[in-house]
């Protein structure tokens, strides 16, 4: 069966306390969540594939739940370890929100844990590549990559930039949603 549109998503996590140069301040989360929901609706996304880190991922998964869009979560290592490393280490109520999106994914058999060690940074890259692969190989008329970030790639270990680059190379249409208010 062909679906209308599918998307993968990667994005910035909420900034840690004290970050000198912000890339996703906590106060921007509601506006970014609304922008993600609008992008999903506008492009008539029928399935989303992403991880579940605090910030962009969880906001997208919550938008999917509100819009009744199925979502597949792909994590580089087991849920409990991912929660500790990529969710609850930042300000905000991300832990309970993570638990809720994980429970939804488990109930729908839409949770994939790749089994890498939490110390293996390669696991994040492999998770990205698996996320893009699921979308590029899907039977869909339109395929997108939604990149939620501040518009600037970091020098080291920028997994958002990696997903955007990999998705573009696979022929996915890349959509950017900015985490910073650039109107000021």
JSON list of C-alpha atoms in Angstrom, two decimals:
[
{"chain": "A", "resi": 1, "resn": "UNK", "atom": "CA", "xyz": [0.00, 0.00, 0.00]},
{"chain": "A", "resi": 2, "resn": "UNK", "atom": "CA", "xyz": [1.33, 3.42, -0.93]},
{"chain": "A", "resi": 3, "resn": "UNK", "atom": "CA", "xyz": [0.99, 6.22, 1.59]},
{"chain": "A", "resi": 4, "resn": "UNK", "atom": "CA", "xyz": [0.87, 9.89, 0.64]},
{"chain": "A", "resi": 5, "resn": "UNK", "atom": "CA", "xyz": [3.88, 11.13, 2.59]},
{"chain": "A", "resi": 6, "resn": "UNK", "atom": "CA", "xyz": [6.41, 9.94, 5.14]},
{"chain": "A", "resi": 7, "resn": "UNK", "atom": "CA", "xyz": [9.04, 11.91, 7.01]},
{"chain": "A", "resi": 8, "resn": "UNK", "atom": "CA", "xyz": [12.03, 11.40, 9.21]},
{"chain": "A", "resi": 9, "resn": "UNK", "atom": "CA", "xyz": [13.04, 14.00, 11.75]},
{"chain": "A", "resi": 10, "resn": "UNK", "atom": "CA", "xyz": [16.12, 15.01, 13.69]},
{"chain": "A", "resi": 11, "resn": "UNK", "atom": "CA", "xyz": [16.77, 18.10, 15.68]},
{"chain": "A", "resi": 12, "resn": "UNK", "atom": "CA", "xyz": [18.41, 19.92, 18.50]},
{"chain": "A", "resi": 13, "resn": "UNK", "atom": "CA", "xyz": [17.99, 18.93, 22.08]},
{"chain": "A", "resi": 14, "resn": "UNK", "atom": "CA", "xyz": [17.06, 21.57, 24.61]},
{"chain": "A", "resi": 15, "resn": "UNK", "atom": "CA", "xyz": [20.12, 23.58, 25.68]},
{"chain": "A", "resi": 16, "resn": "UNK", "atom": "CA", "xyz": [21.80, 22.58, 28.94]},
{"chain": "A", "resi": 17, "resn": "UNK", "atom": "CA", "xyz": [21.71, 25.08, 31.78]},
{"chain": "A", "resi": 18, "resn": "UNK", "atom": "CA", "xyz": [24.34, 27.77, 31.27]},
{"chain": "A", "resi": 19, "resn": "UNK", "atom": "CA", "xyz": [25.01, 27.26, 27.56]},
{"chain": "A", "resi": 20, "resn": "UNK", "atom": "CA", "xyz": [26.72, 30.45, 26.37]},
{"chain": "A", "resi": 21, "resn": "UNK", "atom": "CA", "xyz": [25.59, 30.24, 22.76]},
{"chain": "A", "resi": 22, "resn": "UNK", "atom": "CA", "xyz": [22.04, 28.85, 22.72]},
{"chain": "A", "resi": 23, "resn": "UNK", "atom": "CA", "xyz": [20.81, 26.59, 19.95]},
{"chain": "A", "resi": 24, "resn": "UNK", "atom": "CA", "xyz": [17.43, 25.58, 21.45]},
{"chain": "A", "resi": 25, "resn": "UNK", "atom": "CA", "xyz": [16.40, 27.41, 24.62]},
{"chain": "A", "resi": 26, "resn": "UNK", "atom": "CA", "xyz": [13.67, 25.76, 26.67]},
{"chain": "A", "resi": 27, "resn": "UNK", "atom": "CA", "xyz": [11.31, 28.75, 26.31]},
{"chain": "A", "resi": 28, "resn": "UNK", "atom": "CA", "xyz": [11.19, 28.15, 22.52]},
{"chain": "A", "resi": 29, "resn": "UNK", "atom": "CA", "xyz": [9.83, 24.59, 22.87]},
{"chain": "A", "resi": 30, "resn": "UNK", "atom": "CA", "xyz": [6.10, 25.49, 22.57]},
{"chain": "A", "resi": 31, "resn": "UNK", "atom": "CA", "xyz": [6.61, 27.56, 19.39]},
{"chain": "A", "resi": 32, "resn": "UNK", "atom": "CA", "xyz": [8.84, 24.91, 17.85]},
{"chain": "A", "resi": 33, "resn": "UNK", "atom": "CA", "xyz": [6.29, 22.20, 18.70]},
{"chain": "A", "resi": 34, "resn": "UNK", "atom": "CA", "xyz": [3.61, 24.22, 16.92]},
{"chain": "A", "resi": 35, "resn": "UNK", "atom": "CA", "xyz": [5.86, 24.64, 13.87]},
{"chain": "A", "resi": 36, "resn": "UNK", "atom": "CA", "xyz": [6.51, 20.90, 13.75]},
{"chain": "A", "resi": 37, "resn": "UNK", "atom": "CA", "xyz": [2.77, 20.13, 13.95]},
{"chain": "A", "resi": 38, "resn": "UNK", "atom": "CA", "xyz": [2.10, 22.65, 11.16]},
{"chain": "A", "resi": 39, "resn": "UNK", "atom": "CA", "xyz": [4.76, 21.04, 8.94]},
{"chain": "A", "resi": 40, "resn": "UNK", "atom": "CA", "xyz": [3.28, 17.57, 9.52]},
{"chain": "A", "resi": 41, "resn": "UNK", "atom": "CA", "xyz": [-0.22, 18.78, 8.63]},
{"chain": "A", "resi": 42, "resn": "UNK", "atom": "CA", "xyz": [0.83, 20.93, 5.68]},
{"chain": "A", "resi": 43, "resn": "UNK", "atom": "CA", "xyz": [2.68, 18.06, 4.01]},
{"chain": "A", "resi": 44, "resn": "UNK", "atom": "CA", "xyz": [0.04, 15.49, 5.00]},
{"chain": "A", "resi": 45, "resn": "UNK", "atom": "CA", "xyz": [2.61, 13.24, 6.69]},
{"chain": "A", "resi": 46, "resn": "UNK", "atom": "CA", "xyz": [1.13, 9.78, 7.24]},
{"chain": "A", "resi": 47, "resn": "UNK", "atom": "CA", "xyz": [4.08, 8.39, 9.29]},
{"chain": "A", "resi": 48, "resn": "UNK", "atom": "CA", "xyz": [7.07, 9.85, 11.11]},
{"chain": "A", "resi": 49, "resn": "UNK", "atom": "CA", "xyz": [10.36, 8.12, 11.93]},
{"chain": "A", "resi": 50, "resn": "UNK", "atom": "CA", "xyz": [12.73, 9.64, 14.52]},
{"chain": "A", "resi": 51, "resn": "UNK", "atom": "CA", "xyz": [14.52, 9.11, 17.83]},
{"chain": "A", "resi": 52, "resn": "UNK", "atom": "CA", "xyz": [13.08, 10.38, 21.13]},
{"chain": "A", "resi": 53, "resn": "UNK", "atom": "CA", "xyz": [15.57, 12.83, 22.64]},
{"chain": "A", "resi": 54, "resn": "UNK", "atom": "CA", "xyz": [14.45, 15.86, 24.64]},
{"chain": "A", "resi": 55, "resn": "UNK", "atom": "CA", "xyz": [13.57, 18.80, 22.43]},
{"chain": "A", "resi": 56, "resn": "UNK", "atom": "CA", "xyz": [12.74, 18.35, 18.75]},
{"chain": "A", "resi": 57, "resn": "UNK", "atom": "CA", "xyz": [12.16, 14.57, 18.80]},
{"chain": "A", "resi": 58, "resn": "UNK", "atom": "CA", "xyz": [9.73, 14.52, 21.73]},
{"chain": "A", "resi": 59, "resn": "UNK", "atom": "CA", "xyz": [7.91, 17.62, 20.44]},
{"chain": "A", "resi": 60, "resn": "UNK", "atom": "CA", "xyz": [7.44, 15.87, 17.08]},
{"chain": "A", "resi": 61, "resn": "UNK", "atom": "CA", "xyz": [6.25, 12.64, 18.69]},
{"chain": "A", "resi": 62, "resn": "UNK", "atom": "CA", "xyz": [3.74, 14.58, 20.80]},
{"chain": "A", "resi": 63, "resn": "UNK", "atom": "CA", "xyz": [2.50, 16.35, 17.66]},
{"chain": "A", "resi": 64, "resn": "UNK", "atom": "CA", "xyz": [2.07, 12.97, 15.99]},
{"chain": "A", "resi": 65, "resn": "UNK", "atom": "CA", "xyz": [0.00, 11.72, 18.90]},
{"chain": "A", "resi": 66, "resn": "UNK", "atom": "CA", "xyz": [-2.21, 14.83, 18.82]},
{"chain": "A", "resi": 67, "resn": "UNK", "atom": "CA", "xyz": [-2.67, 14.48, 15.04]},
{"chain": "A", "resi": 68, "resn": "UNK", "atom": "CA", "xyz": [-3.14, 10.66, 15.13]},
{"chain": "A", "resi": 69, "resn": "UNK", "atom": "CA", "xyz": [-0.05, 10.12, 12.95]},
{"chain": "A", "resi": 70, "resn": "UNK", "atom": "CA", "xyz": [1.77, 6.82, 13.52]},
{"chain": "A", "resi": 71, "resn": "UNK", "atom": "CA", "xyz": [5.41, 7.22, 14.53]},
{"chain": "A", "resi": 72, "resn": "UNK", "atom": "CA", "xyz": [8.34, 4.83, 14.65]},
{"chain": "A", "resi": 73, "resn": "UNK", "atom": "CA", "xyz": [11.03, 5.49, 17.25]},
{"chain": "A", "resi": 74, "resn": "UNK", "atom": "CA", "xyz": [14.56, 4.27, 16.58]},
{"chain": "A", "resi": 75, "resn": "UNK", "atom": "CA", "xyz": [17.07, 4.43, 19.44]},
{"chain": "A", "resi": 76, "resn": "UNK", "atom": "CA", "xyz": [20.78, 3.58, 19.30]},
{"chain": "A", "resi": 77, "resn": "UNK", "atom": "CA", "xyz": [20.67, 1.72, 22.63]},
{"chain": "A", "resi": 78, "resn": "UNK", "atom": "CA", "xyz": [18.12, 0.54, 25.22]},
{"chain": "A", "resi": 79, "resn": "UNK", "atom": "CA", "xyz": [15.36, 2.88, 26.35]},
{"chain": "A", "resi": 80, "resn": "UNK", "atom": "CA", "xyz": [16.52, 3.31, 29.98]},
{"chain": "A", "resi": 81, "resn": "UNK", "atom": "CA", "xyz": [20.05, 4.27, 28.91]},
{"chain": "A", "resi": 82, "resn": "UNK", "atom": "CA", "xyz": [18.81, 6.58, 26.16]},
{"chain": "A", "resi": 83, "resn": "UNK", "atom": "CA", "xyz": [16.51, 8.31, 28.68]},
{"chain": "A", "resi": 84, "resn": "UNK", "atom": "CA", "xyz": [19.47, 8.97, 30.95]},
{"chain": "A", "resi": 85, "resn": "UNK", "atom": "CA", "xyz": [21.87, 10.20, 28.24]},
{"chain": "A", "resi": 86, "resn": "UNK", "atom": "CA", "xyz": [19.57, 12.08, 25.84]},
{"chain": "A", "resi": 87, "resn": "UNK", "atom": "CA", "xyz": [16.44, 13.07, 27.76]},
{"chain": "A", "resi": 88, "resn": "UNK", "atom": "CA", "xyz": [16.68, 13.81, 31.48]},
{"chain": "A", "resi": 89, "resn": "UNK", "atom": "CA", "xyz": [20.08, 15.53, 31.39]},
{"chain": "A", "resi": 90, "resn": "UNK", "atom": "CA", "xyz": [18.48, 18.82, 30.27]},
{"chain": "A", "resi": 91, "resn": "UNK", "atom": "CA", "xyz": [16.03, 21.26, 31.90]},
{"chain": "A", "resi": 92, "resn": "UNK", "atom": "CA", "xyz": [12.30, 20.68, 31.50]},
{"chain": "A", "resi": 93, "resn": "UNK", "atom": "CA", "xyz": [9.84, 17.87, 32.17]},
{"chain": "A", "resi": 94, "resn": "UNK", "atom": "CA", "xyz": [11.23, 15.63, 29.42]},
{"chain": "A", "resi": 95, "resn": "UNK", "atom": "CA", "xyz": [11.41, 12.40, 31.44]},
{"chain": "A", "resi": 96, "resn": "UNK", "atom": "CA", "xyz": [7.64, 11.86, 31.83]},
{"chain": "A", "resi": 97, "resn": "UNK", "atom": "CA", "xyz": [7.04, 13.07, 28.28]},
{"chain": "A", "resi": 98, "resn": "UNK", "atom": "CA", "xyz": [9.62, 10.56, 27.00]},
{"chain": "A", "resi": 99, "resn": "UNK", "atom": "CA", "xyz": [7.98, 7.77, 29.00]},
{"chain": "A", "resi": 100, "resn": "UNK", "atom": "CA", "xyz": [4.62, 8.59, 27.38]},
{"chain": "A", "resi": 101, "resn": "UNK", "atom": "CA", "xyz": [5.90, 8.58, 23.76]},
{"chain": "A", "resi": 102, "resn": "UNK", "atom": "CA", "xyz": [7.84, 5.37, 24.42]},
{"chain": "A", "resi": 103, "resn": "UNK", "atom": "CA", "xyz": [4.72, 3.70, 25.87]},
{"chain": "A", "resi": 104, "resn": "UNK", "atom": "CA", "xyz": [2.75, 4.71, 22.76]},
{"chain": "A", "resi": 105, "resn": "UNK", "atom": "CA", "xyz": [5.47, 3.34, 20.46]},
{"chain": "A", "resi": 106, "resn": "UNK", "atom": "CA", "xyz": [5.66, 0.07, 22.41]},
{"chain": "A", "resi": 107, "resn": "UNK", "atom": "CA", "xyz": [1.87, -0.35, 22.29]},
{"chain": "A", "resi": 108, "resn": "UNK", "atom": "CA", "xyz": [1.97, 0.09, 18.51]},
{"chain": "A", "resi": 109, "resn": "UNK", "atom": "CA", "xyz": [5.10, -2.11, 18.04]},
{"chain": "A", "resi": 110, "resn": "UNK", "atom": "CA", "xyz": [6.88, 0.98, 16.71]},
{"chain": "A", "resi": 111, "resn": "UNK", "atom": "CA", "xyz": [9.96, 1.00, 18.96]},
{"chain": "A", "resi": 112, "resn": "UNK", "atom": "CA", "xyz": [13.34, -0.16, 17.66]},
{"chain": "A", "resi": 113, "resn": "UNK", "atom": "CA", "xyz": [16.41, -0.37, 19.90]},
{"chain": "A", "resi": 114, "resn": "UNK", "atom": "CA", "xyz": [19.56, -0.96, 17.82]},
{"chain": "A", "resi": 115, "resn": "UNK", "atom": "CA", "xyz": [21.64, -2.38, 20.67]},
{"chain": "A", "resi": 116, "resn": "UNK", "atom": "CA", "xyz": [24.73, -0.17, 20.57]},
{"chain": "A", "resi": 117, "resn": "UNK", "atom": "CA", "xyz": [26.64, 0.59, 23.76]},
{"chain": "A", "resi": 118, "resn": "UNK", "atom": "CA", "xyz": [25.77, 3.97, 25.27]},
{"chain": "A", "resi": 119, "resn": "UNK", "atom": "CA", "xyz": [29.44, 4.99, 25.03]},
{"chain": "A", "resi": 120, "resn": "UNK", "atom": "CA", "xyz": [29.55, 4.27, 21.30]},
{"chain": "A", "resi": 121, "resn": "UNK", "atom": "CA", "xyz": [28.98, 7.58, 19.46]},
{"chain": "A", "resi": 122, "resn": "UNK", "atom": "CA", "xyz": [28.74, 5.55, 16.25]},
{"chain": "A", "resi": 123, "resn": "UNK", "atom": "CA", "xyz": [25.39, 4.32, 17.55]},
{"chain": "A", "resi": 124, "resn": "UNK", "atom": "CA", "xyz": [23.86, 7.78, 17.08]},
{"chain": "A", "resi": 125, "resn": "UNK", "atom": "CA", "xyz": [25.08, 7.90, 13.46]},
{"chain": "A", "resi": 126, "resn": "UNK", "atom": "CA", "xyz": [23.78, 4.40, 12.79]},
{"chain": "A", "resi": 127, "resn": "UNK", "atom": "CA", "xyz": [20.42, 5.30, 14.32]},
{"chain": "A", "resi": 128, "resn": "UNK", "atom": "CA", "xyz": [20.26, 8.33, 11.98]},
{"chain": "A", "resi": 129, "resn": "UNK", "atom": "CA", "xyz": [21.07, 6.18, 8.98]},
{"chain": "A", "resi": 130, "resn": "UNK", "atom": "CA", "xyz": [18.42, 3.63, 9.99]},
{"chain": "A", "resi": 131, "resn": "UNK", "atom": "CA", "xyz": [15.88, 6.45, 10.41]},
{"chain": "A", "resi": 132, "resn": "UNK", "atom": "CA", "xyz": [16.64, 7.80, 6.92]},
{"chain": "A", "resi": 133, "resn": "UNK", "atom": "CA", "xyz": [16.69, 4.29, 5.44]},
{"chain": "A", "resi": 134, "resn": "UNK", "atom": "CA", "xyz": [13.19, 3.56, 6.77]},
{"chain": "A", "resi": 135, "resn": "UNK", "atom": "CA", "xyz": [11.89, 6.67, 5.02]},
{"chain": "A", "resi": 136, "resn": "UNK", "atom": "CA", "xyz": [13.87, 6.40, 1.78]},
{"chain": "A", "resi": 137, "resn": "UNK", "atom": "CA", "xyz": [12.78, 2.76, 1.40]},
{"chain": "A", "resi": 138, "resn": "UNK", "atom": "CA", "xyz": [9.12, 3.41, 2.21]},
{"chain": "A", "resi": 139, "resn": "UNK", "atom": "CA", "xyz": [6.34, 3.05, -0.32]},
{"chain": "A", "resi": 140, "resn": "UNK", "atom": "CA", "xyz": [5.27, 6.69, -0.27]},
{"chain": "A", "resi": 141, "resn": "UNK", "atom": "CA", "xyz": [4.59, 9.30, -2.94]},
{"chain": "A", "resi": 142, "resn": "UNK", "atom": "CA", "xyz": [6.53, 11.97, -1.05]},
{"chain": "A", "resi": 143, "resn": "UNK", "atom": "CA", "xyz": [9.47, 11.55, 1.33]},
{"chain": "A", "resi": 144, "resn": "UNK", "atom": "CA", "xyz": [10.72, 14.29, 3.65]},
{"chain": "A", "resi": 145, "resn": "UNK", "atom": "CA", "xyz": [13.39, 14.94, 6.24]},
{"chain": "A", "resi": 146, "resn": "UNK", "atom": "CA", "xyz": [12.43, 17.52, 8.84]},
{"chain": "A", "resi": 147, "resn": "UNK", "atom": "CA", "xyz": [15.45, 19.16, 10.41]},
{"chain": "A", "resi": 148, "resn": "UNK", "atom": "CA", "xyz": [14.73, 21.14, 13.59]},
{"chain": "A", "resi": 149, "resn": "UNK", "atom": "CA", "xyz": [17.73, 23.25, 14.46]},
{"chain": "A", "resi": 150, "resn": "UNK", "atom": "CA", "xyz": [19.30, 26.67, 14.76]},
{"chain": "A", "resi": 151, "resn": "UNK", "atom": "CA", "xyz": [20.46, 26.57, 11.12]},
{"chain": "A", "resi": 152, "resn": "UNK", "atom": "CA", "xyz": [24.13, 26.10, 11.93]},
{"chain": "A", "resi": 153, "resn": "UNK", "atom": "CA", "xyz": [26.08, 22.86, 11.93]},
{"chain": "A", "resi": 154, "resn": "UNK", "atom": "CA", "xyz": [28.39, 22.29, 14.88]},
{"chain": "A", "resi": 155, "resn": "UNK", "atom": "CA", "xyz": [31.94, 21.19, 14.20]},
{"chain": "A", "resi": 156, "resn": "UNK", "atom": "CA", "xyz": [31.84, 17.91, 16.12]},
{"chain": "A", "resi": 157, "resn": "UNK", "atom": "CA", "xyz": [29.24, 15.19, 16.47]},
{"chain": "A", "resi": 158, "resn": "UNK", "atom": "CA", "xyz": [26.37, 17.10, 14.88]},
{"chain": "A", "resi": 159, "resn": "UNK", "atom": "CA", "xyz": [23.85, 14.32, 14.44]},
{"chain": "A", "resi": 160, "resn": "UNK", "atom": "CA", "xyz": [21.18, 16.72, 13.16]},
{"chain": "A", "resi": 161, "resn": "UNK", "atom": "CA", "xyz": [23.44, 17.92, 10.35]},
{"chain": "A", "resi": 162, "resn": "UNK", "atom": "CA", "xyz": [24.37, 14.30, 9.64]},
{"chain": "A", "resi": 163, "resn": "UNK", "atom": "CA", "xyz": [20.73, 13.30, 9.19]},
{"chain": "A", "resi": 164, "resn": "UNK", "atom": "CA", "xyz": [20.07, 16.30, 6.94]},
{"chain": "A", "resi": 165, "resn": "UNK", "atom": "CA", "xyz": [23.07, 15.48, 4.77]},
{"chain": "A", "resi": 166, "resn": "UNK", "atom": "CA", "xyz": [22.27, 11.76, 4.59]},
{"chain": "A", "resi": 167, "resn": "UNK", "atom": "CA", "xyz": [18.59, 12.42, 3.82]},
{"chain": "A", "resi": 168, "resn": "UNK", "atom": "CA", "xyz": [19.47, 14.88, 1.05]},
{"chain": "A", "resi": 169, "resn": "UNK", "atom": "CA", "xyz": [21.84, 12.33, -0.48]},
{"chain": "A", "resi": 170, "resn": "UNK", "atom": "CA", "xyz": [18.98, 9.80, -0.43]},
{"chain": "A", "resi": 171, "resn": "UNK", "atom": "CA", "xyz": [16.74, 12.21, -2.34]},
{"chain": "A", "resi": 172, "resn": "UNK", "atom": "CA", "xyz": [14.46, 13.22, 0.53]},
{"chain": "A", "resi": 173, "resn": "UNK", "atom": "CA", "xyz": [13.07, 16.75, 0.49]},
{"chain": "A", "resi": 174, "resn": "UNK", "atom": "CA", "xyz": [14.63, 18.57, 3.45]},
{"chain": "A", "resi": 175, "resn": "UNK", "atom": "CA", "xyz": [12.44, 20.93, 5.50]},
{"chain": "A", "resi": 176, "resn": "UNK", "atom": "CA", "xyz": [14.03, 23.18, 8.09]},
{"chain": "A", "resi": 177, "resn": "UNK", "atom": "CA", "xyz": [12.33, 24.37, 11.26]},
{"chain": "A", "resi": 178, "resn": "UNK", "atom": "CA", "xyz": [14.34, 26.89, 13.25]},
{"chain": "A", "resi": 179, "resn": "UNK", "atom": "CA", "xyz": [14.71, 26.58, 17.01]},
{"chain": "A", "resi": 180, "resn": "UNK", "atom": "CA", "xyz": [15.76, 30.20, 17.47]},
{"chain": "A", "resi": 181, "resn": "UNK", "atom": "CA", "xyz": [13.61, 33.28, 17.00]},
{"chain": "A", "resi": 182, "resn": "UNK", "atom": "CA", "xyz": [15.46, 35.10, 14.20]},
{"chain": "A", "resi": 183, "resn": "UNK", "atom": "CA", "xyz": [13.02, 38.01, 14.04]},
{"chain": "A", "resi": 184, "resn": "UNK", "atom": "CA", "xyz": [14.65, 39.92, 16.89]}
]
